[in-house]
Structure formats: C-alpha cells, structure tokens
XYZ file of C-alpha atoms in Angstrom:
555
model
C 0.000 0.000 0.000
C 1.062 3.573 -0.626
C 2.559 5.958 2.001
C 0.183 8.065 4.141
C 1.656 10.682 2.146
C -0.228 9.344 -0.584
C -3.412 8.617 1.125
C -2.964 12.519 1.905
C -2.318 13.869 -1.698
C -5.757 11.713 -2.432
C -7.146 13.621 0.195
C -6.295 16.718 -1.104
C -6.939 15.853 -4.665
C -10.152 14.849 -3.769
C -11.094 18.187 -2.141
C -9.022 19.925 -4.792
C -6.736 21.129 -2.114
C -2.963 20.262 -3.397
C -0.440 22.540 -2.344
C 0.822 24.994 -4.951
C 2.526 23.741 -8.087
C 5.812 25.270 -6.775
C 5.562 22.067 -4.323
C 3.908 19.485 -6.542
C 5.301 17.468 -9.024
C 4.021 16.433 -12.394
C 3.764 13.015 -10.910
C 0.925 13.657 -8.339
C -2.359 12.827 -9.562
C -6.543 12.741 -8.740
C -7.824 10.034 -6.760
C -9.301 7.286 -8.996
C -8.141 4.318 -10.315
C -7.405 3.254 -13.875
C -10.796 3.616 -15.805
C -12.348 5.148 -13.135
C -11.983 9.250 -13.852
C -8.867 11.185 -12.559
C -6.539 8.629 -12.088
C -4.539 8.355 -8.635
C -0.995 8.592 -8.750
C 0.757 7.666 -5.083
C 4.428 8.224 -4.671
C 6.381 5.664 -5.605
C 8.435 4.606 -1.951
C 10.690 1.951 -1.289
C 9.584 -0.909 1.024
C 11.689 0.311 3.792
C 9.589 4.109 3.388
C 6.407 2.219 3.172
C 6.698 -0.051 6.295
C 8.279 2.860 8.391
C 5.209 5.014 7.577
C 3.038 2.389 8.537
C 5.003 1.171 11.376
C 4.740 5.083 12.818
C 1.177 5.719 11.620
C 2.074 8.501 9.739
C 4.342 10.050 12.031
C 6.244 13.459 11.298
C 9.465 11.535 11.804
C 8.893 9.141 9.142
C 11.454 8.464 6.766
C 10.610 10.281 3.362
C 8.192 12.506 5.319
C 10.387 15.700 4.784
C 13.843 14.273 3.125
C 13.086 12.337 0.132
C 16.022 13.948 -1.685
C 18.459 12.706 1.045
C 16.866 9.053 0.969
C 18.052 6.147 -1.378
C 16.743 6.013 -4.490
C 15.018 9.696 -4.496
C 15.837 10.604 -7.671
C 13.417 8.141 -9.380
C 11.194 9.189 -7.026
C 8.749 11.986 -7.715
C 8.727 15.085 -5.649
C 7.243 15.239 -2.768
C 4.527 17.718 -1.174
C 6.415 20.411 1.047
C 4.276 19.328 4.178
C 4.497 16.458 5.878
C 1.180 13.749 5.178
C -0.100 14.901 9.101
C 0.080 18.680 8.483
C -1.736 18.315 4.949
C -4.680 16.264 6.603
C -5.035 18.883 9.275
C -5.331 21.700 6.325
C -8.222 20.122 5.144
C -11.282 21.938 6.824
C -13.491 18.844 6.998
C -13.497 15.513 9.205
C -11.214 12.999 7.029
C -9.945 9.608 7.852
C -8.620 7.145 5.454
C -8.519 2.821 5.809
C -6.490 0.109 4.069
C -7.291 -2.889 2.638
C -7.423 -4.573 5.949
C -9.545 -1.387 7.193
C -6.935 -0.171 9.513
C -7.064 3.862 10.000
C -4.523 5.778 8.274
C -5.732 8.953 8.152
C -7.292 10.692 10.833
C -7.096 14.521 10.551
C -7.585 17.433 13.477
C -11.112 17.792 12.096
C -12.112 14.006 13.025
C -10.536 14.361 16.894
C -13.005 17.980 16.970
C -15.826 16.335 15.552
C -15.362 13.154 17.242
C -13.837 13.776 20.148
C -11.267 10.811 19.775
C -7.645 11.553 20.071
C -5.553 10.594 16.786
C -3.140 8.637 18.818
C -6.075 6.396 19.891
C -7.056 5.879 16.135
C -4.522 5.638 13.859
C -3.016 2.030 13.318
C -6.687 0.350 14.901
C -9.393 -1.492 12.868
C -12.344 -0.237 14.132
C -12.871 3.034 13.544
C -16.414 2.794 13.890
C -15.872 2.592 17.386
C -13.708 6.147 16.902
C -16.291 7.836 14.712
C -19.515 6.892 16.385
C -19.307 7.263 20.190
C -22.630 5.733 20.767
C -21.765 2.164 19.125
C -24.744 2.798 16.546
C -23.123 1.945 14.033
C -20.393 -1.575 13.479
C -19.362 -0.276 9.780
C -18.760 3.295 8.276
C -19.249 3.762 4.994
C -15.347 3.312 4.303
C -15.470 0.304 6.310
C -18.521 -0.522 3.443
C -16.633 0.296 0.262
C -13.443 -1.121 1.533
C -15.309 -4.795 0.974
C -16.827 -3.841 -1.816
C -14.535 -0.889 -3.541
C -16.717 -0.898 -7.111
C -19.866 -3.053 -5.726
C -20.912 -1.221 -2.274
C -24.028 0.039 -3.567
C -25.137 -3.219 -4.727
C -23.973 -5.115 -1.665
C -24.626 -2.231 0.850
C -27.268 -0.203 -0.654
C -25.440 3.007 -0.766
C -25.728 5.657 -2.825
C -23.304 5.902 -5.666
C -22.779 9.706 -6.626
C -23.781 10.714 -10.103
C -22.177 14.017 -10.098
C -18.372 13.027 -10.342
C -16.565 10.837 -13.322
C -15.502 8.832 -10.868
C -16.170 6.080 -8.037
C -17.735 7.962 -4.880
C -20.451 6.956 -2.406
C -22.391 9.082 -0.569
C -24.825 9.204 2.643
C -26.424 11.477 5.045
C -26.914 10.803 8.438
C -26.713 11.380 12.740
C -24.152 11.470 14.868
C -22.963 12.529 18.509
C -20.371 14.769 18.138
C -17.520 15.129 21.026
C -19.928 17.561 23.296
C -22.543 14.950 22.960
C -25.174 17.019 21.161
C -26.627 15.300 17.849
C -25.270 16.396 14.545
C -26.455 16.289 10.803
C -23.586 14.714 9.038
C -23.083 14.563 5.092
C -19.950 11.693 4.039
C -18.646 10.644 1.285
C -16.367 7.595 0.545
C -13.814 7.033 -2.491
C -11.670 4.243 -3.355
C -8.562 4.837 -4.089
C -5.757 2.988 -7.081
C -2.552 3.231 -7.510
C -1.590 3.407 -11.436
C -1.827 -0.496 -11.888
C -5.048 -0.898 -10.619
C -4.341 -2.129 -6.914
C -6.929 -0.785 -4.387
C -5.406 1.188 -2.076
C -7.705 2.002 0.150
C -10.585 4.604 1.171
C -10.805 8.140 2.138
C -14.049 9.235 4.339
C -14.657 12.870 4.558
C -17.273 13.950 6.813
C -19.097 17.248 6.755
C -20.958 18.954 9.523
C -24.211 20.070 8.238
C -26.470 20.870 10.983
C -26.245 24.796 10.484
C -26.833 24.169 6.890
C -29.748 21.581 7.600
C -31.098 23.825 10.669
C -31.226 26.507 8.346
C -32.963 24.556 5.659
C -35.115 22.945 8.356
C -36.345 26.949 8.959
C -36.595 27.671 5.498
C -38.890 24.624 4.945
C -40.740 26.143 8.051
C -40.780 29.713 6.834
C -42.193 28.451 3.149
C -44.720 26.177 4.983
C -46.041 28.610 6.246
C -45.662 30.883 3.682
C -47.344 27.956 1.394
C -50.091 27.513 4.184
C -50.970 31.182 4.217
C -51.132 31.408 0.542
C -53.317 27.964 0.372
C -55.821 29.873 2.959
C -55.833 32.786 0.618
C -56.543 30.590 -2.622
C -59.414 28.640 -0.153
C -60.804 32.201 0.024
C -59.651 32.905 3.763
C -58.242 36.297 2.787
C -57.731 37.139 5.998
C -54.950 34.950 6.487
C -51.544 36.438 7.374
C -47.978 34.453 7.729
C -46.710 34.228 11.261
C -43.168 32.964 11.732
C -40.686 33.322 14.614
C -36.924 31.969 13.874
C -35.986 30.975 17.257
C -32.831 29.369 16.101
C -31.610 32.576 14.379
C -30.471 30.370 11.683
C -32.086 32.261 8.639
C -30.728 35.928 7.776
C -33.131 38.767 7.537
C -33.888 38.712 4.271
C -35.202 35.368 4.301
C -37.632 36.480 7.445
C -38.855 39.822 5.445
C -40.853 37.327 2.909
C -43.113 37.183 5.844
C -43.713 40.777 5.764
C -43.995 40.684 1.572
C -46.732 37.759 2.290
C -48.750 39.581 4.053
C -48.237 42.888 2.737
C -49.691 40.625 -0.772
C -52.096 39.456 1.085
C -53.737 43.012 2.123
C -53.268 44.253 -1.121
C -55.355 40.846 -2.407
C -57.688 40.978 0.144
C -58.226 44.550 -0.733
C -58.072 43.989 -4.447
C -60.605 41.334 -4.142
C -62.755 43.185 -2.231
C -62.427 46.025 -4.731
C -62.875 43.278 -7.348
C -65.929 42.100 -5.776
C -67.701 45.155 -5.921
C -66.945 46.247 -9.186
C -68.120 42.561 -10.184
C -71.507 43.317 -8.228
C -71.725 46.586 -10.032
C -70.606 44.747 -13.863
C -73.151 42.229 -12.589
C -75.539 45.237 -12.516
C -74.595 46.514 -15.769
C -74.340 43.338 -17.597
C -77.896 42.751 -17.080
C -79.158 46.091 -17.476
C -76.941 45.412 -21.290
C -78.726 42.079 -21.297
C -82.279 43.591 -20.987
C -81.041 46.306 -23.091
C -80.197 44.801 -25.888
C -82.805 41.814 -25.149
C -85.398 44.474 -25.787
C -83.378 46.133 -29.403
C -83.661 42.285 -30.388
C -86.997 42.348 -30.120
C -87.601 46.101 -31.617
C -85.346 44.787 -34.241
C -87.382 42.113 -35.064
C -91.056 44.216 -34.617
C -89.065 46.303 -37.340
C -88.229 44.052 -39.722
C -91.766 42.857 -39.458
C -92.966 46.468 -39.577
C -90.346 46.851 -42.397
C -91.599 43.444 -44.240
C -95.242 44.969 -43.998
C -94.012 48.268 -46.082
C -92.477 46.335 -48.575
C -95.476 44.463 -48.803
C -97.635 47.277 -48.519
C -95.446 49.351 -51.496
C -95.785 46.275 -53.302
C -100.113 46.356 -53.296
C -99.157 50.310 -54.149
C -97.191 50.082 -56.745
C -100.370 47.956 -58.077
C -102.785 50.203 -57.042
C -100.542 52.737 -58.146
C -100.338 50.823 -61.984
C -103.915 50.659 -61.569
C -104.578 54.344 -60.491
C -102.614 55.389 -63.316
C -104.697 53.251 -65.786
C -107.650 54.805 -64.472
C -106.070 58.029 -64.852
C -105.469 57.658 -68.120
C -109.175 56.272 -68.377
C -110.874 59.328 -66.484
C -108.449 61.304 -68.685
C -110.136 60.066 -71.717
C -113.574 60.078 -70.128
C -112.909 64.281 -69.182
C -112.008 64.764 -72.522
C -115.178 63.034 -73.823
C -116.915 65.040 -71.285
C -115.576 68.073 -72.443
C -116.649 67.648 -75.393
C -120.137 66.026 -74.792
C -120.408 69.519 -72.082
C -119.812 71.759 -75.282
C -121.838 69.900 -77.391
C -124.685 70.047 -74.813
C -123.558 73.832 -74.373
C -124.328 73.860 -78.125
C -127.511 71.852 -78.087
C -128.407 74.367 -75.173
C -127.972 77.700 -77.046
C -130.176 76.276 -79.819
C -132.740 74.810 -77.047
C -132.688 78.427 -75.493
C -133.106 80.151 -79.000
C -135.877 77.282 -79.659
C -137.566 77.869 -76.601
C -136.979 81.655 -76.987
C -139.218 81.475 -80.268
C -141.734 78.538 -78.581
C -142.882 81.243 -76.275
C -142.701 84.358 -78.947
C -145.164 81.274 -80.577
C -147.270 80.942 -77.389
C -147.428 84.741 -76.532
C -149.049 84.813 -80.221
C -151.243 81.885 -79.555
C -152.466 83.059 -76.452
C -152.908 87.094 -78.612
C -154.612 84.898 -81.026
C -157.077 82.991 -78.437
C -158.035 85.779 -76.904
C -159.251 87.502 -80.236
C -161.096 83.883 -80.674
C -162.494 84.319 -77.723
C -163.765 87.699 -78.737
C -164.960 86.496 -81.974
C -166.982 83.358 -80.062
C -168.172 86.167 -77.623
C -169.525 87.941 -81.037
C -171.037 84.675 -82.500
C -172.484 84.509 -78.760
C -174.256 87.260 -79.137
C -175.378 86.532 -82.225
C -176.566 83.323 -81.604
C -178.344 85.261 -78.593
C -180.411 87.345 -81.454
C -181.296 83.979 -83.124
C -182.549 82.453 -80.132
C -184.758 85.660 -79.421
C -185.771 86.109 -82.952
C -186.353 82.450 -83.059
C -188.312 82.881 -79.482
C -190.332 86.187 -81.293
C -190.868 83.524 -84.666
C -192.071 81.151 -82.115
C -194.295 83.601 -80.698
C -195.596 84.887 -83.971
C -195.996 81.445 -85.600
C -198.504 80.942 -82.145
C -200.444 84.158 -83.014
C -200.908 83.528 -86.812
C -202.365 79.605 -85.253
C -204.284 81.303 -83.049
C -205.321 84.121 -85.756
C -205.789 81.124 -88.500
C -207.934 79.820 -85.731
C -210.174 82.678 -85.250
C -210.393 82.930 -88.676
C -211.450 79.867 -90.071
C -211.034 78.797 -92.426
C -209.600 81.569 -94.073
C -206.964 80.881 -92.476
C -206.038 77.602 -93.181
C -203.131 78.782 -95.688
C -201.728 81.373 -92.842
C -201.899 78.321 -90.459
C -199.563 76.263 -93.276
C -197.260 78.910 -93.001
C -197.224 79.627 -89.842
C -196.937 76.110 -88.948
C -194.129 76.355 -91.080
C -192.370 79.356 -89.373
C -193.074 77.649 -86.542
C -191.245 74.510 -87.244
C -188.838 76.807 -88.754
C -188.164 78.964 -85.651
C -188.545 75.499 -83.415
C -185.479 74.180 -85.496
C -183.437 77.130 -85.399
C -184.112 77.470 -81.677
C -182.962 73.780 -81.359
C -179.434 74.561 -83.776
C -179.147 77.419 -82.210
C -179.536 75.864 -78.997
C -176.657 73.375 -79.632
C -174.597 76.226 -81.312
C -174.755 77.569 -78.390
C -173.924 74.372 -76.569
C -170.653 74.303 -78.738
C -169.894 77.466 -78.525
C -169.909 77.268 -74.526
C -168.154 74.280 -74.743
C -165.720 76.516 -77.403
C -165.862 78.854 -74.766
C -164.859 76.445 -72.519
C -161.843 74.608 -74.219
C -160.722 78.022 -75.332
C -160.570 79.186 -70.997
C -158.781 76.039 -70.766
C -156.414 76.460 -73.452
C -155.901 79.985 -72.961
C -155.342 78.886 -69.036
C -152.903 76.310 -70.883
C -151.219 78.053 -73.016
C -150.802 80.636 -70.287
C -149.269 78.167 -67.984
C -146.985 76.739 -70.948
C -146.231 79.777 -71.138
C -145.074 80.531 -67.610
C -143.165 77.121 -68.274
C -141.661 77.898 -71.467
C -140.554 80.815 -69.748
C -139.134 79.312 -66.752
C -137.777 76.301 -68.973
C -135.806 79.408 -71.289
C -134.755 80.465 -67.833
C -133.463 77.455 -66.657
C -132.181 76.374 -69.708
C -130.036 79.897 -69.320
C -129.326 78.445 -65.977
C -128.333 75.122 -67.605
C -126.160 76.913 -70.436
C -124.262 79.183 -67.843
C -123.721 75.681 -65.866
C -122.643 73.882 -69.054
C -120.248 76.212 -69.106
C -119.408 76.517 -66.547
C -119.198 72.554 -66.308
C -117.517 72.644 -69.684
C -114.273 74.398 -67.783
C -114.647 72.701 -65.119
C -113.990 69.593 -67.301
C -111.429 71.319 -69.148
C -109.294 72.265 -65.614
C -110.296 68.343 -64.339
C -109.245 66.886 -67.647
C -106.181 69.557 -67.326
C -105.791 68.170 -63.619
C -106.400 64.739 -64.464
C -103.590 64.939 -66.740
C -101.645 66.741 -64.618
C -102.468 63.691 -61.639
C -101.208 60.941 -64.102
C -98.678 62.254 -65.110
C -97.791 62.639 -61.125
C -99.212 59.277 -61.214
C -96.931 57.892 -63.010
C -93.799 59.748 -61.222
C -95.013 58.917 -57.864
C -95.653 55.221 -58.902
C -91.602 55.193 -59.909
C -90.727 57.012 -57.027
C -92.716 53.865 -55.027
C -91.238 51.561 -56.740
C -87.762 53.385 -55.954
C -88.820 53.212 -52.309
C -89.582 49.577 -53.081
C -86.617 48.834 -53.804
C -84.901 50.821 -50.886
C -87.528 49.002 -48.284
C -86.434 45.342 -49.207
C -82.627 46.435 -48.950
C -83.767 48.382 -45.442
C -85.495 44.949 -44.858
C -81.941 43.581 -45.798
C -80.219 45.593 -43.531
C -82.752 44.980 -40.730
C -82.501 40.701 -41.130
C -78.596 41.958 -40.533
C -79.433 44.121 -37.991
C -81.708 41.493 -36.053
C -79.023 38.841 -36.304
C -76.513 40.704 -35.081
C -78.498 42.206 -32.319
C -79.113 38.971 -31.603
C -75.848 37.784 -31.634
C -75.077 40.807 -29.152
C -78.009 39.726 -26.765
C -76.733 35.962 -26.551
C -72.912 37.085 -26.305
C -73.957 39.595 -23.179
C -76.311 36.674 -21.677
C -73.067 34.538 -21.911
C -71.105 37.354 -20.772
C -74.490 38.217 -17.658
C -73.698 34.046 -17.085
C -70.163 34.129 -16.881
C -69.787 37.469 -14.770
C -72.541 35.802 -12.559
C -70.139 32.884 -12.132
C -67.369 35.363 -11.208
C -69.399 37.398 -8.891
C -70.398 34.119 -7.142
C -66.883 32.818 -7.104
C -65.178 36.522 -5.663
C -68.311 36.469 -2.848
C -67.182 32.659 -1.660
C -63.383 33.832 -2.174
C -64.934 36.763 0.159
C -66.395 35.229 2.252
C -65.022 31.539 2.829
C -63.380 32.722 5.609
C-alpha cells in the first residue's frame, strides 16, 4: 500500500486542495483508479519508506516525510509535497480519515478528533474506527469500512448511494451522529476508493461534513415556506384574511429570508383589498351586464317588430305600386272620359244655345197663340151674341108662328093657308131654336176649351218661360261645367302624369324598403348575436361574482 503521504495527496486531490505547483510534481495525480476518472498517482516509496510510515502511523518523523532527496533512491522518485502527510490532513477543513485494505485507519485529521472527540493517537493504526467515529456504538461499519469490501460493488452489496455528479467512483450518505460535546449532529460523508496506477486498491478516504447549520437553516426555510405555502393555500381557499406568522428561534435564517413574511402579508392586504375592490366592481358589472342584457334583449326584439314592420311596407309598397299601376290606368281612363266630357259639355252647351233660342221662339209662338185665343175668344163672344139674337128672334118667330095659329084659328077657315105657313115658321123657328140651342152648346163648350187652353197656353207659357230660364241656368252651368272639365281633364292629366312619377318614385322606395329589410334581417341577427354574447357574458360574470363572494367570504 502507498505511504500516508499518498493517502494525503488523495485527500487533497479529492477536495481539490494540493499545495501549490511550486511544491507538486508532475507526478501527483486525482484520486481514482485506472478507468475510473482522474486517475490516482501515489508516490512511488521503497519498502523500507512504506513499512516505516506504517510502522509510525504517519508520524512526522517518518522516513521520506520531509527528506526524500536525502533518501536512497530519491531521484526516481517523484517530488514530494512540502508538508508532511499529518500537516496536509489537518489543512483540510473537513473531518477525514482514510482505511487500508485490511480497514486499519490511516488517516485521521484534526477535524475528526473535533468532531469526534477521539484523540488521533487512539485511532490511527486500529481497525475499528467505527468505534472512533460513532461514540454511541450505533453503528459496526462506516461507509469506508462498506466500500473497503466492496470498492466498485458497495451500492449493490450495501445499498449506498453511488454519486452521479463526479466521473468517478464515490459513495455518498447522510446521516446522525454525537459529536464530542454529545449534542446530535447532521452529518453529510462521502467515501472514495482509491488505485494506484496499476489498478491495486489502495484504500478509502471518508470525509465527513458537519451540516447541521446548513440543515437547521434549511429545516427553517422549509418552516418559513410552509407557512408561507399555508398562508397562501388559505388565501386561494378564500380565507383572505390569512396572514404568515413565523418566529426563527434558532436565528439560523438571515433577515432577508424572514422579510418574505412581511412581503406575504403585505400581498395578502393588497389581495384581500383587491378582491374586495374586485368584488364590488363585479356586483356593479353584474348590474350593468344585465341592465346590457335587458337592453339589448329588448333592441332584439324592436329589431325584429321592425323588420316585421319593415316586411309589412315592402309588402304594402308592393299592393301600391299595383294600385298605383292601376290608379294610373284609371287616370289615363278618367283622362279620356274628361275629354269626352268636355266635349259632350260643349256639345250640350251647343244643343243648349239652340234649345234656349228654340224655346226663346216657342214662347214668342205661345205669346201669339195666347194674342190669337183671346181675339177667338172675342170672336166666339160675337157669335155669342149673335146666336143670342137667333134664339130671341127664333123665341119672337115662335111667338108669332102661335099668333098667326091662333089668328088662323079665329079665322077659319080663311086661315087655313096662314096656319100652313105659320106652322111652317113655326117649325122653322122650333129648329133654329134647337141649332141654335146646340150652337150655343158648342160654342160654350168653345168657350170652354178656349178658358182652358188659354189657361194652358198661359201656364206653358209661364213654363216655357221658366224652362228658357233654366235652360239659361243650364247653359251658364254647361259652361261653366264645360271648364270645369277642361281644368279636371287639365288636372287629371296633370295627376297621371304625377301618377306615373309617384308610382316610380314607389317603386324606388320599393326597392330601398327590401334592402332596409336587408339591412334589418342583418341588424336582427346581429343584435341577436349581441343579446346571446352579453347573456353569456351576464352568465359568466354571474359565475365570477359568485366565485369573488365565496373567495370573500369563505373565511
């Protein structure tokens, strides 16, 4: 086996702690075997230097300690360190012990005797250093003790960790100890193997670290973000009144750590505020968002009374524009019709003037009738009294045809031939009385008809004259009705031919109602889209509201 000045430059290799290159040769080497990273590179002693180190367990006095240049052999030697293998233990500022193959201790640095409270003297040369390293007999085998049996294997045979960090061999572990006051420590180790160039185990080196400031500290910090994870929890369970509390009894965390307690709960005012802000303002959007929801539930539904409305004024223009075709047909019919009018009103005006003038001479005609009745009447009234001397002389015949009877009578017969004619005058005068008696009755009946005719004529008369005035009357309203018809057939003309302008100016706003009827489909749709995406949005800000009120108050 190599010198314990070996087993002390694979110490300090393995901590990357050689001595300055002034003092090292190119010789000295990393700790692990052939094929197993950084090799290790021992000095190469003589027996004699080997078996005196060993004898004196490292001792300062050891030969090739401190003169290899004065020893046999040292110039095929490589240099040598420029402390002795006891002082460059010590240097290292960890616990550090090394075994052989047969487990015995060579290595056992100041840092073991503080941490273990076992004098060097007491260790080095001995077998079980367990005994050494763990006061309270916990333990039979450190983990050198471990990879010394099983150098390559210990984590199969021993179950201990292998490090994946490094390129070579090294075994880890964490555990308790006592140290040399007797108070439990937390204790991080680590265990190499060591070769020399050829492959030969050499032996292990155990360095021990005293973590129990680093684990008490990580122990608080675990505490501190427990409960720095256990107030935030609360908070996302909606207890925003939770708050961090955390007291470092130990001291073992600087201030900095402690002030995320402050920054916890200064968060956690400013959330609780926020959310109470939030909570409002959601209570107030809930507000709005349904007011917007009503709102525009209600233009969806105006929307849609307008298209309908709208749909009825395109169907309405559409029976217009008919009516409006048919209007303008019988436009142009009335047209036609005034002008016939018109001229049927100044043919009748016509027909009228030459009614007047005949009517005019009708009563000149009766006027001259009526002159000539009355002189008829004054002839009949002469014939009357003419026929009034026939009766009487008829009456005095009468009379006289009696006397010459009754004169005949007296007579005789002397008389006979006075009697014949006086018979005679007698039936003479009796027969003229009689014709004159029906003349008479004619004539009164003459008399009579004539009254009546001359009372009828009179009348027809009056008529003619009132039927001359009216037909004035009718001639100043033909006229008058003839320019009437001329201004109506004028205005009629006029009217279609607005007619016919209004009827393209309906079909115009035909047109411009189905595109408005278009546009208000559009409209209607995407009010309606609007009124579903705001109930979504009412729904969803419901949903928040409800969720910021249990955040609230879940507390």
């Amino acid at each position: 086996m190599a010198t314990l000045q070996g087993l002390a430059e694979l110490v300090a290799g393995s901590l990357g702690l050689f001595a300055a290159t002034s003092g090292v040769s190119e010789g000295s080497g990393d700790t692990a075997g052939p094929g197993r990273g950084a090799e290790s590179r021992p000095d190469q002693h003589d027996e004699s230097a080997t078996n005196a180190a060993a004898t004196n367990g490292g001792s300062s006095d050891a030969p090739g300690a401190d003169n290899a240049a004065s020893t046999p052999g040292a110039a095929d030697t490589p240099a040598r360190l420029f402390v002795d293998d006891e002082r460059l233990a010590d240097a290292i500022p960890l616990c550090v012990f090394a075994l052989g193959p047969d487990h015995e201790v060579k290595v056992w640095n100041r840092e073991a005797e503080a941490l273990c409270g076992t004098p060097r003297e007491e260790v080095l040369g001995t077998t079980e250093v367990s005994v050494a390293f763990y006061q309270d007999g916990r333990r039979a085998m450190t983990l050198a003790d471990k990879v010394v049996e099983a150098p390559e294997t210990a984590e199969a045979e021993y179950g201990v960790n292998r490090s994946d960090d490094v390129s070579y061999t090294r075994y880890e572990d964490t555990s308790t100890m006592l140290d040399a006051r007797g108070e439990e420590v937390e204790i991080w180790f680590t265990a190499t193997p060591v070769y020399d160039d050829d492959g030969t185990f050499l032996g292990v080196v155990e360095m021990v670290q005293d973590r129990s400031e680093m684990v008490e500290k990580r122990r608080a910090v675990e505490s501190l973000v427990g409960e720095v994870n256990g107030t935030l929890s609360a908070i996302g369970d909606g207890e925003l009144s939770a708050r961090a509390s955390y007291e470092d009894t130990t001291g073992a965390l600087e201030p900095e750590l402690l002030g995320v307690i402050d920054a916890t709960n200064r968060m956690a005012e400013n959330l609780e505020s926020v959310v109470r802000e939030v909570e409002g303002r959601t209570e107030e959007l809930v507000g709005d968002i349904e007011e917007t929801a009503d709102v525009a539930e209600g233009i969806r539904e105006t929307a849609a009374d307008q298209r309908e409305d709208v749909r009825q004024v395109v169907d309405e223009m559409g029976t217009l524009s008919a009516n409006m075709e048919e209007v303008a047909a019988s436009a142009q019919e009335v047209s036609s019709a005034a002008n016939e009018a018109r001229t049927a009103a100044e043919t009748g005006q016509e027909a009228g003037t030459r009614a007047s003038t005949a009517t005019e001479e009708l009563e000149r005609t009766g006027e001259n009738l009526v002159e000539q009745i009355s002189e008829l009447e004054s002839h009949i009234e002469s014939i009357v009294d003419v026929v009034d001397v026939i009766a009487d002389v008829a009456d005095q015949t009468n009379l006289l045809a009696l006397n010459a009877n009754i004169e005949a009578a007296r007579v005789g017969a002397d008389g006979s031939g006075f009697e014949v004619v006086a018979d005679e005058v007698k039936g003479l005068a009796e027969e003229t009385r009689t014709h004159t008696e029906e003349i008479t009755q004619r004539i009164e009946r003459v008399q009579s008809q004539t009254e009546t005719t001359v009372d009828a004529v009179g009348d027809s008369n009056e008529r003619i004259h009132e039927a001359s005035t009216q037909i004035g009357e009718a001639l100043t309203s033909l006229s008058e009705i003839a320019d009437a018809v001329d201004e109506a057939a004028h205005g009629i003309e006029e009217v279609a031919s607005a007619n016919d302008e209004q009827a393209a100016t309906v079909e115009e706003v035909t047109s411009l109602a189905e595109t408005v009827e278009e546009s208000a489909e559009a409209v209607e749709r995407s009010v309606g889209q609007v009124a579903d995406t705001t109930k979504s949005q009412e729904e969803t800000v419901v949903e928040l509201a409800a969720q910021v009120h249990e955040l609230s108050n879940d507390e």
